[in-house]
Amino acid sequence: MRQVRGDGLPQDRYSVFRRFAGLLAESNGRDDPEAWGAELAARYSDLCEERICACRECEGAGTLLTRLREEGYLVYLNSATPAEALQSILERRGLAGRFDAAHGIPPSKEENLRCILAAARVAPEE
């Protein structure tokens, strides 16, 4: 995993597990590393979602989100979590309505930030 994580290539979970599976497929008796990588990424995603949904809220986070909204602030979420999983997590945790928008990947966090700036009608220098 150190070799894959340190190779300088894209680091989303799908590309990491695809490369990881490619390196270990033969020694693990796998003849389709692409499919194995996808399977590993899906299992990792499921585990992450379950654990994230089961953990306690950071103290004061819900209160802060509520207060920001009550005071008229725009509240956006920009995450490296896959978009579909992010929406599921927000719904399961009862947080979906607390944000003006929640952006996951793809696209990149940088692209998401551009979308947020445009939606909020805010220039990057602001």
mmCIF file of C-alpha atoms in Angstrom:
data_model
loop_
_atom_site.group_PDB
_atom_site.id
_atom_site.type_symbol
_atom_site.label_atom_id
_atom_site.label_comp_id
_atom_site.label_asym_id
_atom_site.label_seq_id
_atom_site.Cartn_x
_atom_site.Cartn_y
_atom_site.Cartn_z
ATOM 1 C CA MET A 1 0.000 0.000 0.000
ATOM 2 C CA ARG A 2 2.935 2.364 0.681
ATOM 3 C CA GLN A 3 4.082 1.833 -2.898
ATOM 4 C CA VAL A 4 0.644 2.688 -4.268
ATOM 5 C CA ARG A 5 0.076 5.670 -1.969
ATOM 6 C CA GLY A 6 3.518 7.093 -2.725
ATOM 7 C CA ASP A 7 3.511 6.721 -6.500
ATOM 8 C CA GLY A 8 2.332 10.276 -7.179
ATOM 9 C CA LEU A 9 -0.764 9.176 -9.107
ATOM 10 C CA PRO A 10 -4.367 10.157 -8.247
ATOM 11 C CA GLN A 11 -5.330 9.104 -4.739
ATOM 12 C CA ASP A 12 -9.080 8.522 -4.758
ATOM 13 C CA ARG A 13 -10.114 5.190 -3.243
ATOM 14 C CA TYR A 14 -10.968 3.642 -6.601
ATOM 15 C CA SER A 15 -7.606 4.346 -8.219
ATOM 16 C CA VAL A 16 -5.711 3.325 -5.069
ATOM 17 C CA PHE A 17 -7.471 -0.042 -4.795
ATOM 18 C CA ARG A 18 -7.220 -0.637 -8.557
ATOM 19 C CA ARG A 19 -3.433 -0.167 -8.441
ATOM 20 C CA PHE A 20 -3.159 -2.144 -5.200
ATOM 21 C CA ALA A 21 -5.071 -5.050 -6.744
ATOM 22 C CA GLY A 22 -2.915 -4.836 -9.872
ATOM 23 C CA LEU A 23 0.249 -5.252 -7.804
ATOM 24 C CA LEU A 24 -1.080 -8.172 -5.764
ATOM 25 C CA ALA A 25 -3.432 -9.939 -8.158
ATOM 26 C CA GLU A 26 -1.070 -12.634 -9.363
ATOM 27 C CA SER A 27 0.228 -13.538 -5.908
ATOM 28 C CA ASN A 28 -3.382 -13.754 -4.669
ATOM 29 C CA GLY A 29 -4.611 -15.938 -7.506
ATOM 30 C CA ARG A 30 -6.687 -13.182 -9.065
ATOM 31 C CA ASP A 31 -6.905 -13.041 -12.829
ATOM 32 C CA ASP A 32 -8.935 -9.810 -13.044
ATOM 33 C CA PRO A 33 -7.216 -7.112 -10.969
ATOM 34 C CA GLU A 34 -9.576 -4.429 -12.267
ATOM 35 C CA ALA A 35 -12.623 -6.262 -10.896
ATOM 36 C CA TRP A 36 -10.821 -7.123 -7.661
ATOM 37 C CA GLY A 37 -9.824 -3.472 -7.200
ATOM 38 C CA ALA A 38 -13.431 -2.393 -7.713
ATOM 39 C CA GLU A 39 -14.582 -5.010 -5.196
ATOM 40 C CA LEU A 40 -12.029 -3.838 -2.611
ATOM 41 C CA ALA A 41 -13.011 -0.192 -3.130
ATOM 42 C CA ALA A 42 -16.710 -1.049 -2.744
ATOM 43 C CA ARG A 43 -16.041 -2.985 0.467
ATOM 44 C CA TYR A 44 -13.935 -0.121 1.812
ATOM 45 C CA SER A 45 -16.679 2.382 0.908
ATOM 46 C CA ASP A 46 -19.351 0.310 2.647
ATOM 47 C CA LEU A 47 -17.210 -0.014 5.765
ATOM 48 C CA CYS A 48 -16.467 3.732 5.826
ATOM 49 C CA GLU A 49 -20.129 4.632 5.421
ATOM 50 C CA GLU A 50 -21.202 2.281 8.210
ATOM 51 C CA ARG A 51 -18.546 3.558 10.605
ATOM 52 C CA ILE A 52 -19.157 7.227 9.792
ATOM 53 C CA CYS A 53 -22.877 6.807 10.362
ATOM 54 C CA ALA A 54 -22.271 5.031 13.662
ATOM 55 C CA CYS A 55 -19.851 7.535 15.195
ATOM 56 C CA ARG A 56 -20.874 10.260 17.618
ATOM 57 C CA GLU A 57 -21.334 13.797 16.412
ATOM 58 C CA CYS A 58 -18.466 16.159 17.188
ATOM 59 C CA GLU A 59 -19.555 18.143 20.207
ATOM 60 C CA GLY A 60 -21.320 21.327 19.155
ATOM 61 C CA ALA A 61 -21.318 20.585 15.421
ATOM 62 C CA GLY A 62 -25.090 20.284 15.055
ATOM 63 C CA THR A 63 -25.663 23.393 17.130
ATOM 64 C CA LEU A 64 -23.173 25.324 15.016
ATOM 65 C CA LEU A 65 -24.796 24.252 11.744
ATOM 66 C CA THR A 66 -28.230 25.207 13.036
ATOM 67 C CA ARG A 67 -27.009 28.584 14.259
ATOM 68 C CA LEU A 68 -25.200 29.405 11.019
ATOM 69 C CA ARG A 69 -28.358 28.675 9.047
ATOM 70 C CA GLU A 70 -30.527 30.682 11.470
ATOM 71 C CA GLU A 71 -28.184 33.649 11.121
ATOM 72 C CA GLY A 72 -28.457 33.510 7.326
ATOM 73 C CA TYR A 73 -25.019 32.157 6.474
ATOM 74 C CA LEU A 74 -24.533 29.967 3.434
ATOM 75 C CA VAL A 75 -23.285 26.547 4.496
ATOM 76 C CA TYR A 76 -21.602 24.254 1.976
ATOM 77 C CA LEU A 77 -19.840 20.936 2.346
ATOM 78 C CA ASN A 78 -16.915 20.067 0.066
ATOM 79 C CA SER A 79 -15.680 16.518 0.587
ATOM 80 C CA ALA A 80 -13.400 13.940 -1.026
ATOM 81 C CA THR A 81 -16.054 11.352 -0.192
ATOM 82 C CA PRO A 82 -17.741 9.891 -3.286
ATOM 83 C CA ALA A 83 -20.864 11.984 -3.953
ATOM 84 C CA GLU A 84 -23.358 9.122 -3.695
ATOM 85 C CA ALA A 85 -21.931 7.917 -0.370
ATOM 86 C CA LEU A 86 -21.792 11.486 0.946
ATOM 87 C CA GLN A 87 -25.504 12.023 0.271
ATOM 88 C CA SER A 88 -26.331 8.707 1.922
ATOM 89 C CA ILE A 89 -24.264 9.588 4.998
ATOM 90 C CA LEU A 90 -25.872 13.014 5.302
ATOM 91 C CA GLU A 91 -29.358 11.531 5.023
ATOM 92 C CA ARG A 92 -28.658 8.719 7.489
ATOM 93 C CA ARG A 93 -27.197 11.163 10.010
ATOM 94 C CA GLY A 94 -30.059 13.658 9.576
ATOM 95 C CA LEU A 95 -27.750 16.320 8.147
ATOM 96 C CA ALA A 96 -28.997 16.583 4.573
ATOM 97 C CA GLY A 97 -31.031 19.742 5.177
ATOM 98 C CA ARG A 98 -28.307 21.548 7.088
ATOM 99 C CA PHE A 99 -26.297 22.553 4.011
ATOM 100 C CA ASP A 100 -27.085 24.744 1.040
ATOM 101 C CA ALA A 101 -25.291 22.063 -0.970
ATOM 102 C CA ALA A 102 -22.976 19.129 -0.312
ATOM 103 C CA HIS A 103 -20.383 18.224 -2.929
ATOM 104 C CA GLY A 104 -18.470 14.959 -3.129
ATOM 105 C CA ILE A 105 -16.240 13.467 -5.792
ATOM 106 C CA PRO A 106 -16.196 13.357 -8.722
ATOM 107 C CA PRO A 107 -15.477 16.058 -9.692
ATOM 108 C CA SER A 108 -12.451 17.195 -7.708
ATOM 109 C CA LYS A 109 -12.653 19.265 -4.539
ATOM 110 C CA GLU A 110 -11.186 22.136 -6.568
ATOM 111 C CA GLU A 111 -14.027 21.921 -9.117
ATOM 112 C CA ASN A 112 -16.538 21.657 -6.285
ATOM 113 C CA LEU A 113 -15.130 24.810 -4.745
ATOM 114 C CA ARG A 114 -15.576 26.620 -8.057
ATOM 115 C CA CYS A 115 -19.223 25.490 -8.135
ATOM 116 C CA ILE A 116 -19.728 26.654 -4.562
ATOM 117 C CA LEU A 117 -18.207 30.052 -5.313
ATOM 118 C CA ALA A 118 -20.437 30.422 -8.375
ATOM 119 C CA ALA A 119 -23.565 29.349 -6.480
ATOM 120 C CA ALA A 120 -22.767 31.739 -3.631
ATOM 121 C CA ARG A 121 -21.860 34.483 -6.131
ATOM 122 C CA VAL A 122 -18.517 34.945 -4.415
ATOM 123 C CA ALA A 123 -15.269 35.780 -6.194
ATOM 124 C CA PRO A 124 -12.254 33.609 -5.292
ATOM 125 C CA GLU A 125 -10.433 36.568 -3.750
ATOM 126 C CA GLU A 126 -13.366 37.124 -1.381
#
